[in-house]
Structure formats: C-alpha cells, structure tokens
Amino acid sequence: RMLLQKKFQKAVTILGRMSPNEVLQLKKICRGIQASEERLLAASTELIQGCTQSCGGLCCRNLKSGQIIDLYDFVFILTAAPAMKPRIRKRVGHQPLDFTADCVFLENGVGPCIFPFNTRPEVCITSFCGREEQIGAEIRQVTRRFAALRRFVLFQKPRRLQRRLQRLIPGRRPPGG
C-alpha cells in the first residue's frame, strides 16, 4: 500500500521523466478527462445535490484517502492543474497513517474539495451512493479516459527504453523526442 505522499512523489518523478512529446500527448489525454468530467458533472447535478443533502458528503469523510486516490489521479491533476502542486504537497504530508479520517483534500477539513471542478480524482467523481444508472454512460466515459491515462503512463518505461536503444543505432532518431 502506497501512502499518498509516496504516490504524489512518484507522480512528480514520472512527469519529470517525460519527453516534450509525451507531455503534449499526456496533456491531450488530460483535456479529454476534463471534458468527460464536465459532461458527467453537468448530467449529475441532481444526484450530487441529493448526495450532499442526504448524507452531507459522507463519501469524503471517514475514509482512507490512500485507497481512494491513486498515482494516476496525481499524474492527471498535476498535468491538468500544475498550480495545485504546492497545495497537494502540503496536504499529503499531513495524511493520517493507518486509520480513517476526512479526506485531506477538503478545504479547511470540511469542504469543498480543493481540486478544480473538472479535475477531480476518478473515484471521487464517479461515486454517487449507488444511484448512477441514469448517468452510466458519462461515468463509463470518465473511466475509459482514466484507463487511457493509466496505459499511457504504464508504457512510458518501454518508450524510454526504446529511445535509449535507438540512440545506440547510428543514424536513427528516436521517436517521440
């Protein structure tokens, strides 16, 4: 199990190792996630109101943030909203170790979420207290876009290795930077 702080730092490292071309590709993937999140949020306005009125945002309380927010959420957020980096770094340093608590990304510990409206972690934006039938297509679209992000990041190491190997062959330019 990776603590939030380690996930965050690994995301920073992953982003720092990307070629300029990979960064452009990643930004395009993240813009797609943001557009899908916007569509989901527009379609789920009534559900969100119902969730917050009936339970007061219980999904953001009494949880283990490390089980909700993963490495790829940090890659997404740091790419789509790089100005969030100092705020995230400060908050992941205060994460409770092994017990449930309110999400560390709630403003002043109670909310709202510190992340921009269209730049939320996948689980946070696709969870609706089990009443998501009417917005299933929008949720699936967000999930598919995050899956594309995961694949892109997972294949980063093989792409780096390919570039290194191609540099060893005289007269060949490595693809992607």
Tab-separated table of C-alpha atoms in Angstrom:
chain	number	residue	atom	x	y	z
A	1	ARG	CA	0.000	0.000	0.000
A	2	MET	CA	1.474	3.291	-1.036
A	3	LEU	CA	0.811	6.339	1.121
A	4	LEU	CA	-0.466	9.458	-0.594
A	5	GLN	CA	2.859	11.207	-0.148
A	6	LYS	CA	4.703	8.411	-1.976
A	7	LYS	CA	2.090	8.314	-4.752
A	8	PHE	CA	2.384	12.065	-5.150
A	9	GLN	CA	6.186	11.965	-5.292
A	10	LYS	CA	6.128	9.097	-7.787
A	11	ALA	CA	3.754	11.116	-9.997
A	12	VAL	CA	6.135	14.087	-9.853
A	13	THR	CA	9.008	11.772	-10.851
A	14	ILE	CA	7.026	10.218	-13.716
A	15	LEU	CA	6.134	13.642	-15.090
A	16	GLY	CA	9.735	14.813	-14.773
A	17	ARG	CA	10.967	11.932	-16.921
A	18	MET	CA	8.622	12.535	-19.848
A	19	SER	CA	9.868	13.842	-23.158
A	20	PRO	CA	8.296	17.043	-24.513
A	21	ASN	CA	6.275	14.964	-26.987
A	22	GLU	CA	5.000	12.701	-24.188
A	23	VAL	CA	3.980	15.754	-22.160
A	24	LEU	CA	1.944	17.024	-25.120
A	25	GLN	CA	0.274	13.620	-25.509
A	26	LEU	CA	-0.450	13.462	-21.781
A	27	LYS	CA	-1.966	16.954	-21.794
A	28	LYS	CA	-4.279	15.870	-24.609
A	29	ILE	CA	-5.367	12.808	-22.588
A	30	CYS	CA	-5.965	15.007	-19.532
A	31	ARG	CA	-8.033	17.513	-21.533
A	32	GLY	CA	-10.179	14.559	-22.606
A	33	ILE	CA	-10.627	13.512	-18.976
A	34	GLN	CA	-11.575	17.062	-18.023
A	35	ALA	CA	-14.155	17.267	-20.821
A	36	SER	CA	-15.623	13.923	-19.705
A	37	GLU	CA	-15.716	15.090	-16.077
A	38	GLU	CA	-17.524	18.269	-17.147
A	39	ARG	CA	-20.148	16.222	-19.017
A	40	LEU	CA	-20.557	13.900	-16.032
A	41	LEU	CA	-20.933	16.779	-13.593
A	42	ALA	CA	-23.486	18.501	-15.838
A	43	ALA	CA	-25.510	15.283	-16.120
A	44	SER	CA	-25.302	14.526	-12.403
A	45	THR	CA	-26.278	17.875	-10.865
A	46	GLU	CA	-29.423	16.461	-9.243
A	47	LEU	CA	-27.608	13.386	-7.958
A	48	ILE	CA	-24.848	15.489	-6.421
A	49	GLN	CA	-27.414	17.691	-4.692
A	50	GLY	CA	-29.177	14.584	-3.392
A	51	CYS	CA	-25.943	13.071	-2.136
A	52	THR	CA	-24.875	16.191	-0.270
A	53	GLN	CA	-28.356	16.798	1.163
A	54	SER	CA	-28.986	13.228	2.297
A	55	CYS	CA	-25.598	12.310	3.703
A	56	GLY	CA	-23.671	15.570	3.880
A	57	GLY	CA	-20.816	14.311	1.711
A	58	LEU	CA	-20.147	11.159	3.719
A	59	CYS	CA	-18.114	9.785	0.808
A	60	CYS	CA	-15.435	12.402	1.632
A	61	ARG	CA	-15.429	11.551	5.325
A	62	ASN	CA	-14.312	8.561	7.320
A	63	LEU	CA	-12.168	7.163	4.534
A	64	LYS	CA	-8.631	6.145	3.765
A	65	SER	CA	-7.536	8.676	1.147
A	66	GLY	CA	-4.770	6.342	0.009
A	67	GLN	CA	-7.343	3.796	-1.091
A	68	ILE	CA	-9.405	6.357	-2.988
A	69	ILE	CA	-6.748	8.468	-4.724
A	70	ASP	CA	-4.125	6.679	-6.783
A	71	LEU	CA	-0.910	7.521	-8.584
A	72	TYR	CA	-2.726	8.185	-11.863
A	73	ASP	CA	-5.060	10.688	-10.205
A	74	PHE	CA	-1.974	12.652	-9.167
A	75	VAL	CA	-0.500	12.411	-12.688
A	76	PHE	CA	-3.799	13.749	-14.042
A	77	ILE	CA	-4.162	16.572	-11.539
A	78	LEU	CA	-0.515	17.675	-11.759
A	79	THR	CA	-0.752	17.742	-15.570
A	80	ALA	CA	-4.153	19.418	-15.828
A	81	ALA	CA	-3.679	21.831	-12.914
A	82	PRO	CA	0.068	22.191	-12.235
A	83	ALA	CA	-0.530	25.164	-9.920
A	84	MET	CA	-2.070	22.683	-7.440
A	85	LYS	CA	1.321	21.054	-6.783
A	86	PRO	CA	2.287	23.064	-3.652
A	87	ARG	CA	-1.174	22.641	-2.079
A	88	ILE	CA	-1.170	18.917	-2.754
A	89	ARG	CA	2.378	18.509	-1.427
A	90	LYS	CA	1.409	20.276	1.802
A	91	ARG	CA	-1.712	18.139	2.312
A	92	VAL	CA	-0.196	14.742	1.546
A	93	GLY	CA	2.384	15.434	4.223
A	94	HIS	CA	-0.428	15.590	6.804
A	95	GLN	CA	-2.133	12.338	5.815
A	96	PRO	CA	-3.207	10.116	8.726
A	97	LEU	CA	-1.207	6.906	8.582
A	98	ASP	CA	-3.435	3.928	9.178
A	99	PHE	CA	-6.918	4.998	10.159
A	100	THR	CA	-9.904	6.587	8.545
A	101	ALA	CA	-10.379	10.340	8.576
A	102	ASP	CA	-11.879	13.108	6.493
A	103	CYS	CA	-10.269	13.481	3.081
A	104	VAL	CA	-7.092	15.567	3.312
A	105	PHE	CA	-8.172	17.449	0.189
A	106	LEU	CA	-11.226	19.067	1.778
A	107	GLU	CA	-10.811	22.816	2.265
A	108	ASN	CA	-10.371	23.564	5.977
A	109	GLY	CA	-11.044	19.880	6.674
A	110	VAL	CA	-14.753	20.171	5.848
A	111	GLY	CA	-15.024	21.065	2.170
A	112	PRO	CA	-15.434	21.788	-0.540
A	113	CYS	CA	-12.797	19.787	-2.398
A	114	ILE	CA	-9.633	21.767	-3.190
A	115	PHE	CA	-9.360	20.325	-6.693
A	116	PRO	CA	-10.778	22.275	-9.626
A	117	PHE	CA	-14.322	21.351	-10.638
A	118	ASN	CA	-13.244	19.432	-13.760
A	119	THR	CA	-10.025	18.000	-12.309
A	120	ARG	CA	-11.091	15.507	-9.657
A	121	PRO	CA	-9.743	12.046	-8.836
A	122	GLU	CA	-11.548	9.256	-10.690
A	123	VAL	CA	-13.207	7.534	-7.719
A	124	CYS	CA	-14.342	10.845	-6.248
A	125	ILE	CA	-16.111	11.959	-9.399
A	126	THR	CA	-17.656	8.611	-10.341
A	127	SER	CA	-19.195	7.669	-6.975
A	128	PHE	CA	-22.852	8.533	-6.377
A	129	CYS	CA	-24.112	6.473	-3.440
A	130	GLY	CA	-25.139	3.624	-5.763
A	131	ARG	CA	-27.629	5.657	-7.803
A	132	GLU	CA	-25.714	6.059	-11.007
A	133	GLU	CA	-27.963	4.250	-13.533
A	134	GLN	CA	-29.087	7.446	-15.248
A	135	ILE	CA	-25.515	8.686	-15.749
A	136	GLY	CA	-23.858	5.350	-16.532
A	137	ALA	CA	-22.660	6.445	-19.979
A	138	GLU	CA	-20.948	9.552	-18.578
A	139	ILE	CA	-19.294	7.539	-15.789
A	140	ARG	CA	-18.042	4.952	-18.303
A	141	GLN	CA	-16.566	7.739	-20.435
A	142	VAL	CA	-14.619	9.162	-17.481
A	143	THR	CA	-13.460	5.652	-16.570
A	144	ARG	CA	-12.324	4.951	-20.156
A	145	ARG	CA	-10.355	8.198	-20.262
A	146	PHE	CA	-8.614	7.391	-16.965
A	147	ALA	CA	-7.820	3.907	-18.351
A	148	ALA	CA	-6.142	5.581	-21.334
A	149	LEU	CA	-4.100	7.697	-18.910
A	150	ARG	CA	-3.020	4.581	-16.991
A	151	ARG	CA	-1.944	2.816	-20.197
A	152	PHE	CA	-0.029	5.882	-21.335
A	153	VAL	CA	1.888	6.103	-18.052
A	154	LEU	CA	2.486	2.347	-17.844
A	155	PHE	CA	4.040	2.336	-21.319
A	156	GLN	CA	6.335	5.251	-20.500
A	157	LYS	CA	9.204	2.985	-19.386
A	158	PRO	CA	9.147	0.864	-22.547
A	159	ARG	CA	9.094	4.057	-24.643
A	160	ARG	CA	12.140	5.411	-22.745
A	161	LEU	CA	13.960	2.113	-23.219
A	162	GLN	CA	13.126	2.158	-26.926
A	163	ARG	CA	14.538	5.690	-27.256
A	164	ARG	CA	17.756	4.666	-25.469
A	165	LEU	CA	18.207	1.638	-27.690
A	166	GLN	CA	17.567	3.650	-30.833
A	167	ARG	CA	20.214	6.180	-29.789
A	168	LEU	CA	22.727	3.357	-29.893
A	169	ILE	CA	21.973	2.785	-33.579
A	170	PRO	CA	23.850	5.397	-35.637
A	171	GLY	CA	21.770	7.497	-37.997
A	172	ARG	CA	18.405	6.746	-36.349
A	173	ARG	CA	16.319	9.308	-34.490
A	174	PRO	CA	14.271	8.098	-31.544
A	175	PRO	CA	10.511	8.637	-31.929
A	176	GLY	CA	8.801	10.981	-29.525
A	177	GLY	CA	11.633	13.218	-28.639
